[in-house]
């Protein structure tokens, strides 16, 4: 069985990325690339997530058009109609750490609305599987000789940054903040279910309040019939709104006030910017070498797929 939702791919295997990096290093040469310009307020804007998402989308579009020409139109007809920026969470703002106003806190609590998802395509047809592999290779070839290696190397860079970014931010916060947060929420009548854990990592889930849920839809419960020789298309999942409980909304307002009062909100954003700068410095060579290539490939990809 082969299953795929027509959305961007997030993870690249370590071996693939290692081989890709070696390939690029072996082929690089000539005039050294100029250092990239860093935005002091948003250092990881240096990471070209939109361009990477465009390359990914172009490869999928070309592959799916090839599949359609071979008689398998399912992927082309269900794929997303636009690229999705990769590693969008690198754009850290105050809202990254929670609601920024009491009105927003009451509305969303501690949850998040879920974006729509395209229809899943599930294959039980070995001919389709072989054709998909062949079309995938052809799509990469159309994008350029070394595009796949560069794409994988840049995704690997994103995964390295994402793997440690928020943990490093948490580890750098003032060690006295958890106790201050606990004292603050206690003033509003809340008691933690695990004080030791709260003092390690303050989380609203440790305050004994029932949380809400997103809208329910039967689309998420769909299961394929698994009939050999078929390619099945499931229902698309619509955007789902999160509904906090009344108690959760009340706690979210208290939590926001306590984050502001203890300076946690201010610290989180300041530390995040500092950590981003460190990441940019740590991977400066990768950014300098890969960013110009990613920009060029994104332009090539746009020229290939246009608005089709």
PDB file of C-alpha atoms in Angstrom:
ATOM      1  CA  UNK A   1       0.000   0.000   0.000  1.00  0.00           C
ATOM      2  CA  UNK A   2       1.214   3.492  -0.805  1.00  0.00           C
ATOM      3  CA  UNK A   3      -0.482   6.507   0.724  1.00  0.00           C
ATOM      4  CA  UNK A   4       0.054  10.190   0.114  1.00  0.00           C
ATOM      5  CA  UNK A   5      -1.598  13.451   0.969  1.00  0.00           C
ATOM      6  CA  UNK A   6      -0.737  16.123  -1.573  1.00  0.00           C
ATOM      7  CA  UNK A   7       1.073  18.388   0.867  1.00  0.00           C
ATOM      8  CA  UNK A   8       4.715  19.320   1.242  1.00  0.00           C
ATOM      9  CA  UNK A   9       7.167  16.763   2.596  1.00  0.00           C
ATOM     10  CA  UNK A  10       8.804  17.650   5.894  1.00  0.00           C
ATOM     11  CA  UNK A  11      11.588  15.196   6.628  1.00  0.00           C
ATOM     12  CA  UNK A  12      14.615  14.059   4.666  1.00  0.00           C
ATOM     13  CA  UNK A  13      16.504  10.945   5.733  1.00  0.00           C
ATOM     14  CA  UNK A  14      19.921  11.521   7.255  1.00  0.00           C
ATOM     15  CA  UNK A  15      21.609   9.299   4.671  1.00  0.00           C
ATOM     16  CA  UNK A  16      20.004  11.082   1.722  1.00  0.00           C
ATOM     17  CA  UNK A  17      20.946  14.452   3.142  1.00  0.00           C
ATOM     18  CA  UNK A  18      24.510  13.334   3.846  1.00  0.00           C
ATOM     19  CA  UNK A  19      24.963  12.061   0.311  1.00  0.00           C
ATOM     20  CA  UNK A  20      23.420  15.215  -1.101  1.00  0.00           C
ATOM     21  CA  UNK A  21      25.753  17.447   0.906  1.00  0.00           C
ATOM     22  CA  UNK A  22      28.763  15.460  -0.249  1.00  0.00           C
ATOM     23  CA  UNK A  23      27.658  15.770  -3.867  1.00  0.00           C
ATOM     24  CA  UNK A  24      27.245  19.531  -3.654  1.00  0.00           C
ATOM     25  CA  UNK A  25      30.568  20.018  -1.868  1.00  0.00           C
ATOM     26  CA  UNK A  26      32.338  18.029  -4.540  1.00  0.00           C
ATOM     27  CA  UNK A  27      30.828  20.127  -7.327  1.00  0.00           C
ATOM     28  CA  UNK A  28      31.163  23.578  -5.786  1.00  0.00           C
ATOM     29  CA  UNK A  29      33.916  25.910  -6.840  1.00  0.00           C
ATOM     30  CA  UNK A  30      34.721  29.182  -8.504  1.00  0.00           C
ATOM     31  CA  UNK A  31      34.172  32.573  -6.914  1.00  0.00           C
ATOM     32  CA  UNK A  32      33.121  32.348  -3.241  1.00  0.00           C
ATOM     33  CA  UNK A  33      29.521  33.377  -2.632  1.00  0.00           C
ATOM     34  CA  UNK A  34      28.868  36.637  -0.821  1.00  0.00           C
ATOM     35  CA  UNK A  35      27.542  36.437   2.767  1.00  0.00           C
ATOM     36  CA  UNK A  36      23.769  36.659   3.070  1.00  0.00           C
ATOM     37  CA  UNK A  37      22.146  39.749   4.619  1.00  0.00           C
ATOM     38  CA  UNK A  38      20.553  39.036   8.012  1.00  0.00           C
ATOM     39  CA  UNK A  39      17.391  40.712   9.345  1.00  0.00           C
ATOM     40  CA  UNK A  40      18.269  41.647  12.939  1.00  0.00           C
ATOM     41  CA  UNK A  41      14.625  41.378  14.064  1.00  0.00           C
ATOM     42  CA  UNK A  42      13.943  38.075  12.315  1.00  0.00           C
ATOM     43  CA  UNK A  43      17.284  36.368  11.625  1.00  0.00           C
ATOM     44  CA  UNK A  44      15.833  33.138  10.251  1.00  0.00           C
ATOM     45  CA  UNK A  45      14.067  35.048   7.512  1.00  0.00           C
ATOM     46  CA  UNK A  46      17.379  34.114   5.899  1.00  0.00           C
ATOM     47  CA  UNK A  47      15.985  30.599   5.482  1.00  0.00           C
ATOM     48  CA  UNK A  48      14.205  30.517   2.110  1.00  0.00           C
ATOM     49  CA  UNK A  49      11.163  28.527   3.165  1.00  0.00           C
ATOM     50  CA  UNK A  50       8.904  29.955   0.460  1.00  0.00           C
ATOM     51  CA  UNK A  51      11.390  29.077  -2.261  1.00  0.00           C
ATOM     52  CA  UNK A  52      11.881  25.591  -0.846  1.00  0.00           C
ATOM     53  CA  UNK A  53       8.125  25.056  -0.730  1.00  0.00           C
ATOM     54  CA  UNK A  54       7.856  26.220  -4.332  1.00  0.00           C
ATOM     55  CA  UNK A  55      10.501  23.728  -5.473  1.00  0.00           C
ATOM     56  CA  UNK A  56       8.707  20.938  -3.637  1.00  0.00           C
ATOM     57  CA  UNK A  57       5.382  21.942  -5.184  1.00  0.00           C
ATOM     58  CA  UNK A  58       6.887  22.120  -8.673  1.00  0.00           C
ATOM     59  CA  UNK A  59       8.347  18.634  -8.384  1.00  0.00           C
ATOM     60  CA  UNK A  60       4.980  17.273  -7.231  1.00  0.00           C
ATOM     61  CA  UNK A  61       3.133  19.122  -9.996  1.00  0.00           C
ATOM     62  CA  UNK A  62       5.449  17.803 -12.701  1.00  0.00           C
ATOM     63  CA  UNK A  63       5.259  14.297 -11.261  1.00  0.00           C
ATOM     64  CA  UNK A  64       1.474  14.387 -11.058  1.00  0.00           C
ATOM     65  CA  UNK A  65       1.142  15.689 -14.619  1.00  0.00           C
ATOM     66  CA  UNK A  66       3.285  12.757 -15.725  1.00  0.00           C
ATOM     67  CA  UNK A  67       1.035  10.386 -13.769  1.00  0.00           C
ATOM     68  CA  UNK A  68      -2.036  11.911 -15.413  1.00  0.00           C
ATOM     69  CA  UNK A  69      -0.536  11.366 -18.862  1.00  0.00           C
ATOM     70  CA  UNK A  70      -0.113   7.701 -17.909  1.00  0.00           C
ATOM     71  CA  UNK A  71      -3.794   7.476 -16.979  1.00  0.00           C
ATOM     72  CA  UNK A  72      -3.569   8.170 -13.253  1.00  0.00           C
ATOM     73  CA  UNK A  73      -5.194  11.565 -12.696  1.00  0.00           C
ATOM     74  CA  UNK A  74      -5.929  11.159  -8.985  1.00  0.00           C
ATOM     75  CA  UNK A  75      -2.887  13.009  -7.653  1.00  0.00           C
ATOM     76  CA  UNK A  76      -3.148  15.905 -10.090  1.00  0.00           C
ATOM     77  CA  UNK A  77      -6.849  16.396  -9.373  1.00  0.00           C
ATOM     78  CA  UNK A  78      -6.459  16.356  -5.587  1.00  0.00           C
ATOM     79  CA  UNK A  79      -3.149  18.142  -5.022  1.00  0.00           C
ATOM     80  CA  UNK A  80      -3.058  21.553  -3.392  1.00  0.00           C
ATOM     81  CA  UNK A  81      -3.490  24.528  -5.699  1.00  0.00           C
ATOM     82  CA  UNK A  82      -0.504  26.472  -4.389  1.00  0.00           C
ATOM     83  CA  UNK A  83       2.855  25.920  -2.683  1.00  0.00           C
ATOM     84  CA  UNK A  84       3.165  25.848   1.100  1.00  0.00           C
ATOM     85  CA  UNK A  85       6.222  27.564   2.625  1.00  0.00           C
ATOM     86  CA  UNK A  86       8.522  25.076   4.310  1.00  0.00           C
ATOM     87  CA  UNK A  87       9.512  25.594   7.957  1.00  0.00           C
ATOM     88  CA  UNK A  88       7.064  28.463   8.406  1.00  0.00           C
ATOM     89  CA  UNK A  89       7.563  28.174  12.187  1.00  0.00           C
ATOM     90  CA  UNK A  90      10.954  29.854  11.773  1.00  0.00           C
ATOM     91  CA  UNK A  91       9.068  33.166  11.537  1.00  0.00           C
ATOM     92  CA  UNK A  92       8.915  33.649  15.307  1.00  0.00           C
ATOM     93  CA  UNK A  93       6.662  36.418  16.599  1.00  0.00           C
ATOM     94  CA  UNK A  94       5.042  37.166  19.950  1.00  0.00           C
ATOM     95  CA  UNK A  95       2.093  35.017  18.826  1.00  0.00           C
ATOM     96  CA  UNK A  96       4.400  31.998  18.496  1.00  0.00           C
ATOM     97  CA  UNK A  97       4.269  31.642  22.265  1.00  0.00           C
ATOM     98  CA  UNK A  98       0.525  32.109  22.675  1.00  0.00           C
ATOM     99  CA  UNK A  99      -2.267  34.677  22.337  1.00  0.00           C
ATOM    100  CA  UNK A 100      -1.177  38.307  22.564  1.00  0.00           C
ATOM    101  CA  UNK A 101      -4.500  39.846  23.640  1.00  0.00           C
ATOM    102  CA  UNK A 102      -7.155  38.832  26.153  1.00  0.00           C
ATOM    103  CA  UNK A 103      -9.759  38.705  23.397  1.00  0.00           C
ATOM    104  CA  UNK A 104      -7.625  36.260  21.441  1.00  0.00           C
ATOM    105  CA  UNK A 105      -6.934  34.211  24.574  1.00  0.00           C
ATOM    106  CA  UNK A 106     -10.662  33.797  25.229  1.00  0.00           C
ATOM    107  CA  UNK A 107     -11.309  32.821  21.611  1.00  0.00           C
ATOM    108  CA  UNK A 108      -8.581  30.202  21.116  1.00  0.00           C
ATOM    109  CA  UNK A 109      -7.663  29.127  24.640  1.00  0.00           C
ATOM    110  CA  UNK A 110      -4.546  27.006  24.274  1.00  0.00           C
ATOM    111  CA  UNK A 111      -5.559  25.302  21.030  1.00  0.00           C
ATOM    112  CA  UNK A 112      -5.130  26.017  17.347  1.00  0.00           C
ATOM    113  CA  UNK A 113      -7.446  25.899  14.381  1.00  0.00           C
ATOM    114  CA  UNK A 114      -6.399  23.232  11.887  1.00  0.00           C
ATOM    115  CA  UNK A 115      -5.970  24.117   8.199  1.00  0.00           C
ATOM    116  CA  UNK A 116      -7.738  22.164   5.481  1.00  0.00           C
ATOM    117  CA  UNK A 117      -6.026  19.054   4.133  1.00  0.00           C
ATOM    118  CA  UNK A 118      -6.329  17.725   0.581  1.00  0.00           C
ATOM    119  CA  UNK A 119      -7.713  14.293  -0.237  1.00  0.00           C
ATOM    120  CA  UNK A 120      -5.466  11.326   0.551  1.00  0.00           C
ATOM    121  CA  UNK A 121      -4.530   9.129  -2.407  1.00  0.00           C
ATOM    122  CA  UNK A 122      -3.963   5.483  -1.444  1.00  0.00           C
ATOM    123  CA  UNK A 123      -2.622   2.924  -3.894  1.00  0.00           C
ATOM    124  CA  UNK A 124      -3.053  -0.837  -3.992  1.00  0.00           C
ATOM    125  CA  UNK A 125      -1.922  -0.930  -7.622  1.00  0.00           C
ATOM    126  CA  UNK A 126       1.718  -1.944  -8.291  1.00  0.00           C
ATOM    127  CA  UNK A 127       1.551  -0.442 -11.793  1.00  0.00           C
ATOM    128  CA  UNK A 128       0.597   2.926 -10.309  1.00  0.00           C
ATOM    129  CA  UNK A 129       3.424   2.624  -7.787  1.00  0.00           C
ATOM    130  CA  UNK A 130       5.999   1.959 -10.495  1.00  0.00           C
ATOM    131  CA  UNK A 131       4.660   4.801 -12.615  1.00  0.00           C
ATOM    132  CA  UNK A 132       4.811   7.177  -9.656  1.00  0.00           C
ATOM    133  CA  UNK A 133       8.469   6.314  -9.047  1.00  0.00           C
ATOM    134  CA  UNK A 134       9.293   6.804 -12.722  1.00  0.00           C
ATOM    135  CA  UNK A 135       7.393  10.088 -12.893  1.00  0.00           C
ATOM    136  CA  UNK A 136       9.106  11.302  -9.738  1.00  0.00           C
ATOM    137  CA  UNK A 137      12.503  10.724 -11.332  1.00  0.00           C
ATOM    138  CA  UNK A 138      11.427  12.481 -14.527  1.00  0.00           C
ATOM    139  CA  UNK A 139      10.157  15.458 -12.528  1.00  0.00           C
ATOM    140  CA  UNK A 140      13.489  15.912 -10.770  1.00  0.00           C
ATOM    141  CA  UNK A 141      15.314  15.568 -14.091  1.00  0.00           C
ATOM    142  CA  UNK A 142      13.177  18.338 -15.604  1.00  0.00           C
ATOM    143  CA  UNK A 143      14.025  20.636 -12.714  1.00  0.00           C
ATOM    144  CA  UNK A 144      17.770  20.181 -13.252  1.00  0.00           C
ATOM    145  CA  UNK A 145      20.693  17.807 -12.850  1.00  0.00           C
ATOM    146  CA  UNK A 146      21.596  18.595  -9.229  1.00  0.00           C
ATOM    147  CA  UNK A 147      18.310  20.088  -8.023  1.00  0.00           C
ATOM    148  CA  UNK A 148      17.305  17.076  -5.930  1.00  0.00           C
ATOM    149  CA  UNK A 149      20.624  17.108  -4.053  1.00  0.00           C
ATOM    150  CA  UNK A 150      20.389  20.828  -3.342  1.00  0.00           C
ATOM    151  CA  UNK A 151      16.747  20.492  -2.266  1.00  0.00           C
ATOM    152  CA  UNK A 152      17.590  17.663   0.148  1.00  0.00           C
ATOM    153  CA  UNK A 153      20.581  19.525   1.561  1.00  0.00           C
ATOM    154  CA  UNK A 154      18.484  22.616   2.223  1.00  0.00           C
ATOM    155  CA  UNK A 155      15.737  20.556   3.839  1.00  0.00           C
ATOM    156  CA  UNK A 156      18.394  18.934   6.003  1.00  0.00           C
ATOM    157  CA  UNK A 157      19.546  22.408   7.057  1.00  0.00           C
ATOM    158  CA  UNK A 158      15.975  23.274   8.015  1.00  0.00           C
ATOM    159  CA  UNK A 159      15.596  20.054   9.996  1.00  0.00           C
ATOM    160  CA  UNK A 160      18.814  20.725  11.910  1.00  0.00           C
ATOM    161  CA  UNK A 161      17.624  24.189  12.888  1.00  0.00           C
ATOM    162  CA  UNK A 162      14.093  23.062  13.727  1.00  0.00           C
ATOM    163  CA  UNK A 163      15.401  20.198  15.844  1.00  0.00           C
ATOM    164  CA  UNK A 164      17.008  22.472  18.416  1.00  0.00           C
ATOM    165  CA  UNK A 165      15.525  25.960  17.996  1.00  0.00           C
ATOM    166  CA  UNK A 166      12.642  26.004  20.498  1.00  0.00           C
ATOM    167  CA  UNK A 167      14.384  23.706  23.003  1.00  0.00           C
ATOM    168  CA  UNK A 168      17.334  26.083  23.070  1.00  0.00           C
ATOM    169  CA  UNK A 169      14.983  29.038  23.578  1.00  0.00           C
ATOM    170  CA  UNK A 170      13.352  27.277  26.536  1.00  0.00           C
ATOM    171  CA  UNK A 171      16.709  26.353  28.069  1.00  0.00           C
ATOM    172  CA  UNK A 172      17.921  29.976  27.907  1.00  0.00           C
ATOM    173  CA  UNK A 173      14.976  31.521  29.790  1.00  0.00           C
ATOM    174  CA  UNK A 174      15.432  32.934  33.289  1.00  0.00           C
ATOM    175  CA  UNK A 175      15.449  29.952  35.654  1.00  0.00           C
ATOM    176  CA  UNK A 176      13.284  31.860  38.116  1.00  0.00           C
ATOM    177  CA  UNK A 177      10.390  32.223  35.675  1.00  0.00           C
ATOM    178  CA  UNK A 178       8.635  28.899  36.461  1.00  0.00           C
ATOM    179  CA  UNK A 179       8.310  29.733  40.165  1.00  0.00           C
ATOM    180  CA  UNK A 180       7.029  33.209  39.312  1.00  0.00           C
ATOM    181  CA  UNK A 181       4.467  31.764  36.905  1.00  0.00           C
ATOM    182  CA  UNK A 182       3.296  29.269  39.527  1.00  0.00           C
ATOM    183  CA  UNK A 183       2.895  31.990  42.144  1.00  0.00           C
ATOM    184  CA  UNK A 184       1.006  34.151  39.660  1.00  0.00           C
ATOM    185  CA  UNK A 185      -1.548  31.525  38.624  1.00  0.00           C
ATOM    186  CA  UNK A 186      -2.024  30.530  42.263  1.00  0.00           C
ATOM    187  CA  UNK A 187      -3.167  34.075  43.006  1.00  0.00           C
ATOM    188  CA  UNK A 188      -6.073  33.403  40.637  1.00  0.00           C
ATOM    189  CA  UNK A 189      -6.967  30.184  42.434  1.00  0.00           C
ATOM    190  CA  UNK A 190      -5.257  27.596  40.237  1.00  0.00           C
ATOM    191  CA  UNK A 191      -3.361  24.619  41.645  1.00  0.00           C
ATOM    192  CA  UNK A 192      -0.950  22.453  39.732  1.00  0.00           C
ATOM    193  CA  UNK A 193      -1.418  18.711  39.432  1.00  0.00           C
ATOM    194  CA  UNK A 194       2.370  18.222  39.354  1.00  0.00           C
ATOM    195  CA  UNK A 195       4.372  21.037  40.934  1.00  0.00           C
ATOM    196  CA  UNK A 196       7.756  19.457  40.217  1.00  0.00           C
ATOM    197  CA  UNK A 197       6.955  19.136  36.526  1.00  0.00           C
ATOM    198  CA  UNK A 198       5.505  22.659  36.378  1.00  0.00           C
ATOM    199  CA  UNK A 199       8.693  24.093  37.879  1.00  0.00           C
ATOM    200  CA  UNK A 200      10.665  22.363  35.126  1.00  0.00           C
ATOM    201  CA  UNK A 201       8.386  23.490  32.307  1.00  0.00           C
ATOM    202  CA  UNK A 202       5.361  25.683  33.089  1.00  0.00           C
ATOM    203  CA  UNK A 203       2.405  24.331  31.106  1.00  0.00           C
ATOM    204  CA  UNK A 204      -1.289  25.158  31.455  1.00  0.00           C
ATOM    205  CA  UNK A 205      -2.091  21.466  31.003  1.00  0.00           C
ATOM    206  CA  UNK A 206      -0.728  20.924  34.530  1.00  0.00           C
ATOM    207  CA  UNK A 207      -3.388  23.109  36.153  1.00  0.00           C
ATOM    208  CA  UNK A 208      -6.268  20.632  36.176  1.00  0.00           C
ATOM    209  CA  UNK A 209      -8.471  22.383  33.612  1.00  0.00           C
ATOM    210  CA  UNK A 210     -10.436  20.560  30.902  1.00  0.00           C
ATOM    211  CA  UNK A 211      -9.387  21.534  27.382  1.00  0.00           C
ATOM    212  CA  UNK A 212     -11.504  21.803  24.246  1.00  0.00           C
ATOM    213  CA  UNK A 213     -11.222  20.189  20.819  1.00  0.00           C
ATOM    214  CA  UNK A 214     -11.440  20.948  17.107  1.00  0.00           C
ATOM    215  CA  UNK A 215     -14.614  20.441  15.097  1.00  0.00           C
ATOM    216  CA  UNK A 216     -15.369  16.818  14.328  1.00  0.00           C
ATOM    217  CA  UNK A 217     -15.581  15.555  10.756  1.00  0.00           C
ATOM    218  CA  UNK A 218     -16.110  12.105   9.298  1.00  0.00           C
ATOM    219  CA  UNK A 219     -13.385  12.859   6.742  1.00  0.00           C
ATOM    220  CA  UNK A 220     -10.676  12.099   9.305  1.00  0.00           C
ATOM    221  CA  UNK A 221     -12.169   8.645   9.918  1.00  0.00           C
ATOM    222  CA  UNK A 222     -12.094   7.514   6.270  1.00  0.00           C
ATOM    223  CA  UNK A 223     -10.453   4.149   5.589  1.00  0.00           C
ATOM    224  CA  UNK A 224      -9.704   2.728   2.113  1.00  0.00           C
ATOM    225  CA  UNK A 225     -11.372  -0.482   0.924  1.00  0.00           C
ATOM    226  CA  UNK A 226      -7.906  -1.924   0.152  1.00  0.00           C
ATOM    227  CA  UNK A 227      -8.999  -3.611  -3.054  1.00  0.00           C
ATOM    228  CA  UNK A 228      -5.968  -4.916  -5.000  1.00  0.00           C
ATOM    229  CA  UNK A 229      -5.298  -3.129  -8.275  1.00  0.00           C
ATOM    230  CA  UNK A 230      -7.056   0.101  -7.282  1.00  0.00           C
ATOM    231  CA  UNK A 231      -6.053   3.649  -6.424  1.00  0.00           C
ATOM    232  CA  UNK A 232      -8.456   5.141  -3.892  1.00  0.00           C
ATOM    233  CA  UNK A 233      -9.127   8.790  -3.129  1.00  0.00           C
ATOM    234  CA  UNK A 234     -10.443   9.742   0.285  1.00  0.00           C
ATOM    235  CA  UNK A 235     -12.375  12.861   1.267  1.00  0.00           C
ATOM    236  CA  UNK A 236     -10.604  16.166   1.779  1.00  0.00           C
ATOM    237  CA  UNK A 237     -10.532  17.430   5.353  1.00  0.00           C
ATOM    238  CA  UNK A 238     -12.008  20.932   5.724  1.00  0.00           C
ATOM    239  CA  UNK A 239     -10.487  23.592   7.934  1.00  0.00           C
ATOM    240  CA  UNK A 240     -11.370  22.737  11.531  1.00  0.00           C
ATOM    241  CA  UNK A 241     -11.995  25.355  14.205  1.00  0.00           C
ATOM    242  CA  UNK A 242     -10.769  24.815  17.747  1.00  0.00           C
ATOM    243  CA  UNK A 243     -13.329  25.343  20.501  1.00  0.00           C
ATOM    244  CA  UNK A 244     -11.903  25.894  23.994  1.00  0.00           C
ATOM    245  CA  UNK A 245     -13.918  25.067  27.086  1.00  0.00           C
ATOM    246  CA  UNK A 246     -15.149  27.993  29.193  1.00  0.00           C
ATOM    247  CA  UNK A 247     -12.653  27.055  31.915  1.00  0.00           C
ATOM    248  CA  UNK A 248      -9.839  26.909  29.367  1.00  0.00           C
ATOM    249  CA  UNK A 249     -10.690  30.389  28.071  1.00  0.00           C
ATOM    250  CA  UNK A 250     -10.610  31.798  31.609  1.00  0.00           C
ATOM    251  CA  UNK A 251      -7.246  30.164  32.290  1.00  0.00           C
ATOM    252  CA  UNK A 252      -5.869  31.414  28.959  1.00  0.00           C
ATOM    253  CA  UNK A 253      -6.567  35.008  30.015  1.00  0.00           C
ATOM    254  CA  UNK A 254      -4.887  34.439  33.395  1.00  0.00           C
ATOM    255  CA  UNK A 255      -1.951  32.734  31.669  1.00  0.00           C
ATOM    256  CA  UNK A 256      -1.485  35.678  29.310  1.00  0.00           C
ATOM    257  CA  UNK A 257      -1.550  38.149  32.192  1.00  0.00           C
ATOM    258  CA  UNK A 258       0.979  36.077  34.134  1.00  0.00           C
ATOM    259  CA  UNK A 259       3.291  35.775  31.113  1.00  0.00           C
ATOM    260  CA  UNK A 260       3.245  39.548  30.805  1.00  0.00           C
ATOM    261  CA  UNK A 261       3.585  40.220  34.545  1.00  0.00           C
ATOM    262  CA  UNK A 262       6.534  37.844  35.014  1.00  0.00           C
ATOM    263  CA  UNK A 263       8.196  39.169  31.809  1.00  0.00           C
ATOM    264  CA  UNK A 264       8.059  35.642  30.352  1.00  0.00           C
ATOM    265  CA  UNK A 265       6.393  36.935  27.172  1.00  0.00           C
ATOM    266  CA  UNK A 266       9.081  39.576  26.686  1.00  0.00           C
ATOM    267  CA  UNK A 267      11.894  37.130  27.450  1.00  0.00           C
ATOM    268  CA  UNK A 268      10.632  34.461  25.075  1.00  0.00           C
ATOM    269  CA  UNK A 269      10.713  36.778  22.090  1.00  0.00           C
ATOM    270  CA  UNK A 270      14.077  38.341  22.965  1.00  0.00           C
ATOM    271  CA  UNK A 271      15.726  34.981  23.602  1.00  0.00           C
ATOM    272  CA  UNK A 272      14.232  33.553  20.404  1.00  0.00           C
ATOM    273  CA  UNK A 273      15.815  36.323  18.327  1.00  0.00           C
ATOM    274  CA  UNK A 274      19.179  35.771  20.047  1.00  0.00           C
ATOM    275  CA  UNK A 275      19.043  32.021  19.441  1.00  0.00           C
ATOM    276  CA  UNK A 276      18.093  32.581  15.798  1.00  0.00           C
ATOM    277  CA  UNK A 277      21.174  34.767  15.376  1.00  0.00           C
ATOM    278  CA  UNK A 278      23.303  31.962  16.802  1.00  0.00           C
ATOM    279  CA  UNK A 279      21.752  29.501  14.364  1.00  0.00           C
ATOM    280  CA  UNK A 280      22.508  31.800  11.449  1.00  0.00           C
ATOM    281  CA  UNK A 281      26.127  32.110  12.574  1.00  0.00           C
ATOM    282  CA  UNK A 282      26.459  28.359  13.128  1.00  0.00           C
ATOM    283  CA  UNK A 283      25.199  27.544   9.632  1.00  0.00           C
ATOM    284  CA  UNK A 284      26.602  30.596   7.855  1.00  0.00           C
ATOM    285  CA  UNK A 285      28.564  28.514   5.354  1.00  0.00           C
ATOM    286  CA  UNK A 286      25.474  26.509   4.389  1.00  0.00           C
ATOM    287  CA  UNK A 287      23.377  29.644   3.931  1.00  0.00           C
ATOM    288  CA  UNK A 288      26.086  31.317   1.863  1.00  0.00           C
ATOM    289  CA  UNK A 289      26.510  28.311  -0.418  1.00  0.00           C
ATOM    290  CA  UNK A 290      22.913  27.138  -0.740  1.00  0.00           C
ATOM    291  CA  UNK A 291      20.734  30.259  -0.714  1.00  0.00           C
ATOM    292  CA  UNK A 292      21.792  31.505  -4.177  1.00  0.00           C
ATOM    293  CA  UNK A 293      21.203  28.017  -5.587  1.00  0.00           C
ATOM    294  CA  UNK A 294      17.764  27.741  -3.989  1.00  0.00           C
ATOM    295  CA  UNK A 295      16.754  31.146  -5.406  1.00  0.00           C
ATOM    296  CA  UNK A 296      17.847  30.127  -8.897  1.00  0.00           C
ATOM    297  CA  UNK A 297      16.065  26.767  -8.721  1.00  0.00           C
ATOM    298  CA  UNK A 298      12.868  28.437  -7.502  1.00  0.00           C
ATOM    299  CA  UNK A 299      12.959  30.714 -10.548  1.00  0.00           C
ATOM    300  CA  UNK A 300      13.476  27.708 -12.824  1.00  0.00           C
ATOM    301  CA  UNK A 301      10.595  25.897 -11.128  1.00  0.00           C
ATOM    302  CA  UNK A 302       8.286  28.872 -11.601  1.00  0.00           C
ATOM    303  CA  UNK A 303       9.185  29.029 -15.277  1.00  0.00           C
ATOM    304  CA  UNK A 304       8.455  25.316 -15.668  1.00  0.00           C
ATOM    305  CA  UNK A 305       5.052  25.126 -14.009  1.00  0.00           C
ATOM    306  CA  UNK A 306       3.844  28.704 -14.489  1.00  0.00           C
ATOM    307  CA  UNK A 307       0.216  28.905 -13.386  1.00  0.00           C
ATOM    308  CA  UNK A 308      -0.726  25.438 -14.625  1.00  0.00           C
TER     309      UNK A 308
END
